[in-house]
Protein backbone atom coordinates (compact mmCIF):
# COMPACT_ATOMS: atom_id res chain seq x y z
CA UNK A 1 0.00 0.00 0.00
CA UNK A 2 2.88 2.39 0.79
CA UNK A 3 5.76 2.93 -1.56
CA UNK A 4 9.04 4.26 -0.27
CA UNK A 5 11.86 5.55 -2.39
CA UNK A 6 15.23 7.13 -1.65
CA UNK A 7 15.22 10.82 -2.46
CA UNK A 8 17.68 13.66 -1.95
CA UNK A 9 16.80 16.34 0.55
CA UNK A 10 18.36 19.30 2.33
CA UNK A 11 22.16 19.24 2.03
CA UNK A 12 21.71 16.42 -0.53
CA UNK A 13 21.09 14.04 2.37
CA UNK A 14 19.28 10.85 1.40
CA UNK A 15 15.91 10.06 2.98
CA UNK A 16 13.07 7.64 2.32
CA UNK A 17 10.09 9.43 0.73
CA UNK A 18 6.67 7.84 1.26
CA UNK A 19 3.78 7.74 -1.21
CA UNK A 20 0.71 5.61 -1.73
CA UNK A 21 1.55 2.88 -4.23
CA UNK A 22 0.02 3.95 -7.52
CA UNK A 23 2.06 1.79 -9.88
CA UNK A 24 2.82 -1.87 -10.30
CA UNK A 25 6.26 -2.85 -9.04
CA UNK A 26 9.00 -2.63 -11.65
CA UNK A 27 12.78 -2.83 -11.84
CA UNK A 28 13.06 0.76 -13.12
CA UNK A 29 11.00 2.34 -10.30
CA UNK A 30 14.04 4.24 -8.99
CA UNK A 31 15.09 5.67 -12.36
CA UNK A 32 12.08 6.08 -14.66
CA UNK A 33 9.56 8.85 -14.06
CA UNK A 34 5.87 8.17 -14.54
CA UNK A 35 4.43 9.62 -17.71
CA UNK A 36 1.03 10.02 -19.32
CA UNK A 37 -0.26 6.62 -20.41
CA UNK A 38 2.38 4.80 -18.35
CA UNK A 39 1.39 1.12 -18.29
CA UNK A 40 2.84 0.71 -14.79
CA UNK A 41 0.06 2.87 -13.28
CA UNK A 42 -2.67 0.69 -11.77
CA UNK A 43 -6.40 1.54 -11.78
CA UNK A 44 -6.54 2.93 -8.26
CA UNK A 45 -3.22 4.64 -8.88
CA UNK A 46 -4.64 6.60 -11.80
CA UNK A 47 -7.16 8.20 -9.44
CA UNK A 48 -4.59 8.70 -6.68
CA UNK A 49 -2.18 10.42 -9.06
CA UNK A 50 -4.81 12.59 -10.76
CA UNK A 51 -6.08 13.81 -7.38
CA UNK A 52 -2.53 14.03 -5.93
CA UNK A 53 -3.65 11.80 -3.04
CA UNK A 54 -0.65 9.56 -3.70
CA UNK A 55 1.46 12.32 -2.08
CA UNK A 56 -0.49 12.26 1.22
CA UNK A 57 1.91 9.87 3.05
CA UNK A 58 4.63 12.51 2.63
CA UNK A 59 3.15 14.12 5.74
CA UNK A 60 5.00 11.27 7.51
CA UNK A 61 8.19 12.75 6.03
CA UNK A 62 7.17 16.20 7.29
CA UNK A 63 6.57 14.77 10.78
CA UNK A 64 9.97 13.04 10.68
CA UNK A 65 11.69 16.29 9.65
CA UNK A 66 12.85 15.12 6.21
CA UNK A 67 10.42 17.34 4.31
CA UNK A 68 8.40 20.51 4.65
CA UNK A 69 4.88 21.09 3.37
CA UNK A 70 6.21 23.74 0.95
CA UNK A 71 9.59 23.65 -0.79
CA UNK A 72 11.32 22.28 -3.88
CA UNK A 73 10.11 18.78 -4.74
CA UNK A 74 12.64 16.03 -3.94
CA UNK A 75 14.01 13.97 -6.80
CA UNK A 76 15.09 10.37 -7.17
CA UNK A 77 18.79 9.92 -6.39
CA UNK A 78 19.71 9.06 -10.00
CA UNK A 79 17.94 12.19 -11.23
CA UNK A 80 19.72 14.38 -8.68
CA UNK A 81 23.04 12.94 -9.81
CA UNK A 82 22.18 13.48 -13.50
CA UNK A 83 20.66 16.97 -13.24
CA UNK A 84 23.41 18.24 -10.92
CA UNK A 85 25.71 17.95 -13.94
CA UNK A 86 23.21 19.09 -16.60
CA UNK A 87 21.39 22.05 -15.01
CA UNK A 88 23.12 25.16 -13.69
CA UNK A 89 22.53 25.77 -9.97
CA UNK A 90 20.54 22.53 -9.61
CA UNK A 91 22.11 21.72 -6.24
CA UNK A 92 21.08 25.12 -4.85
CA UNK A 93 17.61 23.58 -4.45
CA UNK A 94 19.05 21.47 -1.63
CA UNK A 95 19.60 24.49 0.63
CA UNK A 96 16.17 24.01 2.19
CA UNK A 97 13.90 21.12 3.04
CA UNK A 98 12.09 19.61 0.06
CA UNK A 99 8.34 20.07 0.06
CA UNK A 100 5.13 18.25 -0.76
CA UNK A 101 4.21 21.23 -2.95
CA UNK A 102 6.17 24.20 -4.18
CA UNK A 103 6.42 27.33 -6.28
CA UNK A 104 7.39 25.29 -9.35
CA UNK A 105 4.40 22.96 -9.02
CA UNK A 106 1.84 25.77 -8.80
CA UNK A 107 3.36 27.36 -11.89
CA UNK A 108 3.01 24.30 -14.10
CA UNK A 109 6.46 22.79 -13.61
CA UNK A 110 5.20 19.45 -12.37
CA UNK A 111 5.17 15.93 -13.69
CA UNK A 112 7.84 14.28 -15.81
CA UNK A 113 10.86 16.27 -17.00
CA UNK A 114 11.02 14.75 -20.46
CA UNK A 115 11.11 17.97 -22.50
CA UNK A 116 14.39 19.79 -22.95
CA UNK A 117 14.49 22.69 -20.54
CA UNK A 118 11.68 21.43 -18.29
CA UNK A 119 14.09 20.87 -15.40
CA UNK A 120 15.70 24.27 -16.02
CA UNK A 121 12.27 25.88 -15.63
CA UNK A 122 11.60 23.92 -12.43
CA UNK A 123 14.97 24.87 -10.94
CA UNK A 124 14.42 28.56 -11.74
CA UNK A 125 11.10 28.45 -9.87
CA UNK A 126 12.74 26.64 -6.95
CA UNK A 127 15.53 29.21 -6.75
CA UNK A 128 12.98 32.03 -6.81
CA UNK A 129 11.19 30.38 -3.90
CA UNK A 130 14.39 29.96 -1.87
CA UNK A 131 15.52 33.54 -2.51
CA UNK A 132 12.11 35.09 -1.76
CA UNK A 133 10.84 32.79 0.97
CA UNK A 134 8.49 34.23 3.54
CA UNK A 135 5.48 32.92 5.42
CA UNK A 136 3.02 34.71 3.12
CA UNK A 137 4.61 33.04 0.09
CA UNK A 138 4.09 29.64 1.73
CA UNK A 139 0.42 30.48 2.43
CA UNK A 140 -0.02 31.63 -1.17
CA UNK A 141 1.51 28.39 -2.48
CA UNK A 142 -0.74 26.29 -0.21
CA UNK A 143 -3.88 28.09 -1.39
CA UNK A 144 -2.82 27.89 -5.02
CA UNK A 145 -2.03 24.18 -4.58
CA UNK A 146 -5.65 23.54 -3.58
CA UNK A 147 -6.83 25.14 -6.83
CA UNK A 148 -4.23 23.28 -8.89
CA UNK A 149 -5.28 19.94 -7.38
CA UNK A 150 -9.04 20.62 -7.60
CA UNK A 151 -9.13 22.26 -11.00
CA UNK A 152 -5.76 21.26 -12.51
CA UNK A 153 -5.30 24.90 -13.47
CA UNK A 154 -1.70 26.06 -13.58
CA UNK A 155 -0.03 29.23 -14.88
PDB file of C-alpha atoms in Angstrom:
ATOM      1  CA  UNK A   1       0.000   0.000   0.000  1.00  0.00           C
ATOM      2  CA  UNK A   2       2.876   2.387   0.786  1.00  0.00           C
ATOM      3  CA  UNK A   3       5.764   2.926  -1.561  1.00  0.00           C
ATOM      4  CA  UNK A   4       9.041   4.265  -0.271  1.00  0.00           C
ATOM      5  CA  UNK A   5      11.863   5.548  -2.390  1.00  0.00           C
ATOM      6  CA  UNK A   6      15.229   7.126  -1.647  1.00  0.00           C
ATOM      7  CA  UNK A   7      15.222  10.821  -2.463  1.00  0.00           C
ATOM      8  CA  UNK A   8      17.677  13.663  -1.950  1.00  0.00           C
ATOM      9  CA  UNK A   9      16.797  16.340   0.554  1.00  0.00           C
ATOM     10  CA  UNK A  10      18.362  19.296   2.329  1.00  0.00           C
ATOM     11  CA  UNK A  11      22.157  19.240   2.035  1.00  0.00           C
ATOM     12  CA  UNK A  12      21.708  16.424  -0.527  1.00  0.00           C
ATOM     13  CA  UNK A  13      21.093  14.035   2.367  1.00  0.00           C
ATOM     14  CA  UNK A  14      19.279  10.850   1.404  1.00  0.00           C
ATOM     15  CA  UNK A  15      15.912  10.064   2.976  1.00  0.00           C
ATOM     16  CA  UNK A  16      13.067   7.645   2.321  1.00  0.00           C
ATOM     17  CA  UNK A  17      10.094   9.427   0.728  1.00  0.00           C
ATOM     18  CA  UNK A  18       6.667   7.840   1.256  1.00  0.00           C
ATOM     19  CA  UNK A  19       3.785   7.741  -1.214  1.00  0.00           C
ATOM     20  CA  UNK A  20       0.711   5.609  -1.732  1.00  0.00           C
ATOM     21  CA  UNK A  21       1.545   2.875  -4.230  1.00  0.00           C
ATOM     22  CA  UNK A  22       0.016   3.945  -7.525  1.00  0.00           C
ATOM     23  CA  UNK A  23       2.062   1.794  -9.875  1.00  0.00           C
ATOM     24  CA  UNK A  24       2.825  -1.868 -10.298  1.00  0.00           C
ATOM     25  CA  UNK A  25       6.259  -2.854  -9.041  1.00  0.00           C
ATOM     26  CA  UNK A  26       9.004  -2.632 -11.651  1.00  0.00           C
ATOM     27  CA  UNK A  27      12.780  -2.827 -11.837  1.00  0.00           C
ATOM     28  CA  UNK A  28      13.057   0.757 -13.120  1.00  0.00           C
ATOM     29  CA  UNK A  29      11.004   2.343 -10.304  1.00  0.00           C
ATOM     30  CA  UNK A  30      14.038   4.244  -8.988  1.00  0.00           C
ATOM     31  CA  UNK A  31      15.090   5.669 -12.358  1.00  0.00           C
ATOM     32  CA  UNK A  32      12.076   6.076 -14.659  1.00  0.00           C
ATOM     33  CA  UNK A  33       9.556   8.854 -14.058  1.00  0.00           C
ATOM     34  CA  UNK A  34       5.867   8.174 -14.543  1.00  0.00           C
ATOM     35  CA  UNK A  35       4.427   9.623 -17.712  1.00  0.00           C
ATOM     36  CA  UNK A  36       1.025  10.023 -19.319  1.00  0.00           C
ATOM     37  CA  UNK A  37      -0.263   6.625 -20.410  1.00  0.00           C
ATOM     38  CA  UNK A  38       2.379   4.805 -18.354  1.00  0.00           C
ATOM     39  CA  UNK A  39       1.392   1.121 -18.294  1.00  0.00           C
ATOM     40  CA  UNK A  40       2.838   0.715 -14.787  1.00  0.00           C
ATOM     41  CA  UNK A  41       0.059   2.871 -13.284  1.00  0.00           C
ATOM     42  CA  UNK A  42      -2.667   0.686 -11.768  1.00  0.00           C
ATOM     43  CA  UNK A  43      -6.397   1.536 -11.783  1.00  0.00           C
ATOM     44  CA  UNK A  44      -6.543   2.932  -8.260  1.00  0.00           C
ATOM     45  CA  UNK A  45      -3.216   4.636  -8.881  1.00  0.00           C
ATOM     46  CA  UNK A  46      -4.635   6.598 -11.801  1.00  0.00           C
ATOM     47  CA  UNK A  47      -7.162   8.197  -9.441  1.00  0.00           C
ATOM     48  CA  UNK A  48      -4.591   8.703  -6.676  1.00  0.00           C
ATOM     49  CA  UNK A  49      -2.182  10.416  -9.057  1.00  0.00           C
ATOM     50  CA  UNK A  50      -4.812  12.591 -10.763  1.00  0.00           C
ATOM     51  CA  UNK A  51      -6.075  13.805  -7.378  1.00  0.00           C
ATOM     52  CA  UNK A  52      -2.526  14.028  -5.925  1.00  0.00           C
ATOM     53  CA  UNK A  53      -3.654  11.802  -3.043  1.00  0.00           C
ATOM     54  CA  UNK A  54      -0.647   9.562  -3.704  1.00  0.00           C
ATOM     55  CA  UNK A  55       1.455  12.317  -2.078  1.00  0.00           C
ATOM     56  CA  UNK A  56      -0.492  12.264   1.223  1.00  0.00           C
ATOM     57  CA  UNK A  57       1.910   9.871   3.052  1.00  0.00           C
ATOM     58  CA  UNK A  58       4.634  12.506   2.631  1.00  0.00           C
ATOM     59  CA  UNK A  59       3.147  14.122   5.742  1.00  0.00           C
ATOM     60  CA  UNK A  60       4.997  11.275   7.506  1.00  0.00           C
ATOM     61  CA  UNK A  61       8.187  12.752   6.028  1.00  0.00           C
ATOM     62  CA  UNK A  62       7.167  16.200   7.291  1.00  0.00           C
ATOM     63  CA  UNK A  63       6.574  14.767  10.777  1.00  0.00           C
ATOM     64  CA  UNK A  64       9.975  13.035  10.684  1.00  0.00           C
ATOM     65  CA  UNK A  65      11.688  16.292   9.649  1.00  0.00           C
ATOM     66  CA  UNK A  66      12.853  15.125   6.210  1.00  0.00           C
ATOM     67  CA  UNK A  67      10.415  17.338   4.310  1.00  0.00           C
ATOM     68  CA  UNK A  68       8.397  20.510   4.655  1.00  0.00           C
ATOM     69  CA  UNK A  69       4.883  21.091   3.374  1.00  0.00           C
ATOM     70  CA  UNK A  70       6.210  23.744   0.948  1.00  0.00           C
ATOM     71  CA  UNK A  71       9.586  23.650  -0.788  1.00  0.00           C
ATOM     72  CA  UNK A  72      11.320  22.284  -3.879  1.00  0.00           C
ATOM     73  CA  UNK A  73      10.105  18.775  -4.735  1.00  0.00           C
ATOM     74  CA  UNK A  74      12.641  16.035  -3.939  1.00  0.00           C
ATOM     75  CA  UNK A  75      14.012  13.966  -6.803  1.00  0.00           C
ATOM     76  CA  UNK A  76      15.094  10.370  -7.170  1.00  0.00           C
ATOM     77  CA  UNK A  77      18.789   9.918  -6.390  1.00  0.00           C
ATOM     78  CA  UNK A  78      19.707   9.060  -9.999  1.00  0.00           C
ATOM     79  CA  UNK A  79      17.938  12.192 -11.231  1.00  0.00           C
ATOM     80  CA  UNK A  80      19.720  14.381  -8.683  1.00  0.00           C
ATOM     81  CA  UNK A  81      23.042  12.937  -9.809  1.00  0.00           C
ATOM     82  CA  UNK A  82      22.181  13.478 -13.501  1.00  0.00           C
ATOM     83  CA  UNK A  83      20.659  16.969 -13.235  1.00  0.00           C
ATOM     84  CA  UNK A  84      23.409  18.238 -10.920  1.00  0.00           C
ATOM     85  CA  UNK A  85      25.709  17.955 -13.942  1.00  0.00           C
ATOM     86  CA  UNK A  86      23.212  19.086 -16.599  1.00  0.00           C
ATOM     87  CA  UNK A  87      21.393  22.050 -15.009  1.00  0.00           C
ATOM     88  CA  UNK A  88      23.125  25.161 -13.688  1.00  0.00           C
ATOM     89  CA  UNK A  89      22.530  25.765  -9.974  1.00  0.00           C
ATOM     90  CA  UNK A  90      20.544  22.529  -9.614  1.00  0.00           C
ATOM     91  CA  UNK A  91      22.114  21.716  -6.242  1.00  0.00           C
ATOM     92  CA  UNK A  92      21.078  25.120  -4.847  1.00  0.00           C
ATOM     93  CA  UNK A  93      17.607  23.580  -4.448  1.00  0.00           C
ATOM     94  CA  UNK A  94      19.055  21.470  -1.627  1.00  0.00           C
ATOM     95  CA  UNK A  95      19.601  24.493   0.634  1.00  0.00           C
ATOM     96  CA  UNK A  96      16.170  24.015   2.191  1.00  0.00           C
ATOM     97  CA  UNK A  97      13.895  21.116   3.043  1.00  0.00           C
ATOM     98  CA  UNK A  98      12.094  19.609   0.064  1.00  0.00           C
ATOM     99  CA  UNK A  99       8.343  20.066   0.058  1.00  0.00           C
ATOM    100  CA  UNK A 100       5.129  18.250  -0.759  1.00  0.00           C
ATOM    101  CA  UNK A 101       4.209  21.226  -2.952  1.00  0.00           C
ATOM    102  CA  UNK A 102       6.170  24.197  -4.175  1.00  0.00           C
ATOM    103  CA  UNK A 103       6.423  27.330  -6.277  1.00  0.00           C
ATOM    104  CA  UNK A 104       7.391  25.290  -9.346  1.00  0.00           C
ATOM    105  CA  UNK A 105       4.398  22.962  -9.016  1.00  0.00           C
ATOM    106  CA  UNK A 106       1.839  25.772  -8.800  1.00  0.00           C
ATOM    107  CA  UNK A 107       3.360  27.364 -11.894  1.00  0.00           C
ATOM    108  CA  UNK A 108       3.008  24.303 -14.099  1.00  0.00           C
ATOM    109  CA  UNK A 109       6.455  22.791 -13.608  1.00  0.00           C
ATOM    110  CA  UNK A 110       5.200  19.452 -12.366  1.00  0.00           C
ATOM    111  CA  UNK A 111       5.173  15.934 -13.686  1.00  0.00           C
ATOM    112  CA  UNK A 112       7.840  14.280 -15.810  1.00  0.00           C
ATOM    113  CA  UNK A 113      10.856  16.270 -16.999  1.00  0.00           C
ATOM    114  CA  UNK A 114      11.022  14.748 -20.459  1.00  0.00           C
ATOM    115  CA  UNK A 115      11.108  17.974 -22.496  1.00  0.00           C
ATOM    116  CA  UNK A 116      14.387  19.791 -22.945  1.00  0.00           C
ATOM    117  CA  UNK A 117      14.493  22.685 -20.536  1.00  0.00           C
ATOM    118  CA  UNK A 118      11.684  21.433 -18.294  1.00  0.00           C
ATOM    119  CA  UNK A 119      14.093  20.867 -15.403  1.00  0.00           C
ATOM    120  CA  UNK A 120      15.696  24.265 -16.019  1.00  0.00           C
ATOM    121  CA  UNK A 121      12.273  25.876 -15.629  1.00  0.00           C
ATOM    122  CA  UNK A 122      11.602  23.916 -12.434  1.00  0.00           C
ATOM    123  CA  UNK A 123      14.972  24.873 -10.945  1.00  0.00           C
ATOM    124  CA  UNK A 124      14.418  28.560 -11.741  1.00  0.00           C
ATOM    125  CA  UNK A 125      11.101  28.445  -9.873  1.00  0.00           C
ATOM    126  CA  UNK A 126      12.740  26.637  -6.950  1.00  0.00           C
ATOM    127  CA  UNK A 127      15.534  29.210  -6.751  1.00  0.00           C
ATOM    128  CA  UNK A 128      12.985  32.032  -6.810  1.00  0.00           C
ATOM    129  CA  UNK A 129      11.191  30.378  -3.898  1.00  0.00           C
ATOM    130  CA  UNK A 130      14.389  29.956  -1.874  1.00  0.00           C
ATOM    131  CA  UNK A 131      15.516  33.541  -2.510  1.00  0.00           C
ATOM    132  CA  UNK A 132      12.107  35.087  -1.763  1.00  0.00           C
ATOM    133  CA  UNK A 133      10.842  32.790   0.971  1.00  0.00           C
ATOM    134  CA  UNK A 134       8.487  34.229   3.539  1.00  0.00           C
ATOM    135  CA  UNK A 135       5.478  32.920   5.422  1.00  0.00           C
ATOM    136  CA  UNK A 136       3.020  34.711   3.118  1.00  0.00           C
ATOM    137  CA  UNK A 137       4.610  33.044   0.088  1.00  0.00           C
ATOM    138  CA  UNK A 138       4.086  29.641   1.725  1.00  0.00           C
ATOM    139  CA  UNK A 139       0.421  30.477   2.432  1.00  0.00           C
ATOM    140  CA  UNK A 140      -0.019  31.630  -1.171  1.00  0.00           C
ATOM    141  CA  UNK A 141       1.508  28.385  -2.478  1.00  0.00           C
ATOM    142  CA  UNK A 142      -0.740  26.292  -0.206  1.00  0.00           C
ATOM    143  CA  UNK A 143      -3.884  28.095  -1.389  1.00  0.00           C
ATOM    144  CA  UNK A 144      -2.818  27.895  -5.023  1.00  0.00           C
ATOM    145  CA  UNK A 145      -2.029  24.179  -4.578  1.00  0.00           C
ATOM    146  CA  UNK A 146      -5.650  23.536  -3.581  1.00  0.00           C
ATOM    147  CA  UNK A 147      -6.827  25.136  -6.826  1.00  0.00           C
ATOM    148  CA  UNK A 148      -4.235  23.281  -8.892  1.00  0.00           C
ATOM    149  CA  UNK A 149      -5.277  19.945  -7.375  1.00  0.00           C
ATOM    150  CA  UNK A 150      -9.038  20.615  -7.600  1.00  0.00           C
ATOM    151  CA  UNK A 151      -9.127  22.256 -11.005  1.00  0.00           C
ATOM    152  CA  UNK A 152      -5.764  21.262 -12.510  1.00  0.00           C
ATOM    153  CA  UNK A 153      -5.302  24.905 -13.469  1.00  0.00           C
ATOM    154  CA  UNK A 154      -1.703  26.059 -13.576  1.00  0.00           C
ATOM    155  CA  UNK A 155      -0.031  29.233 -14.879  1.00  0.00           C
TER     156      UNK A 155
END
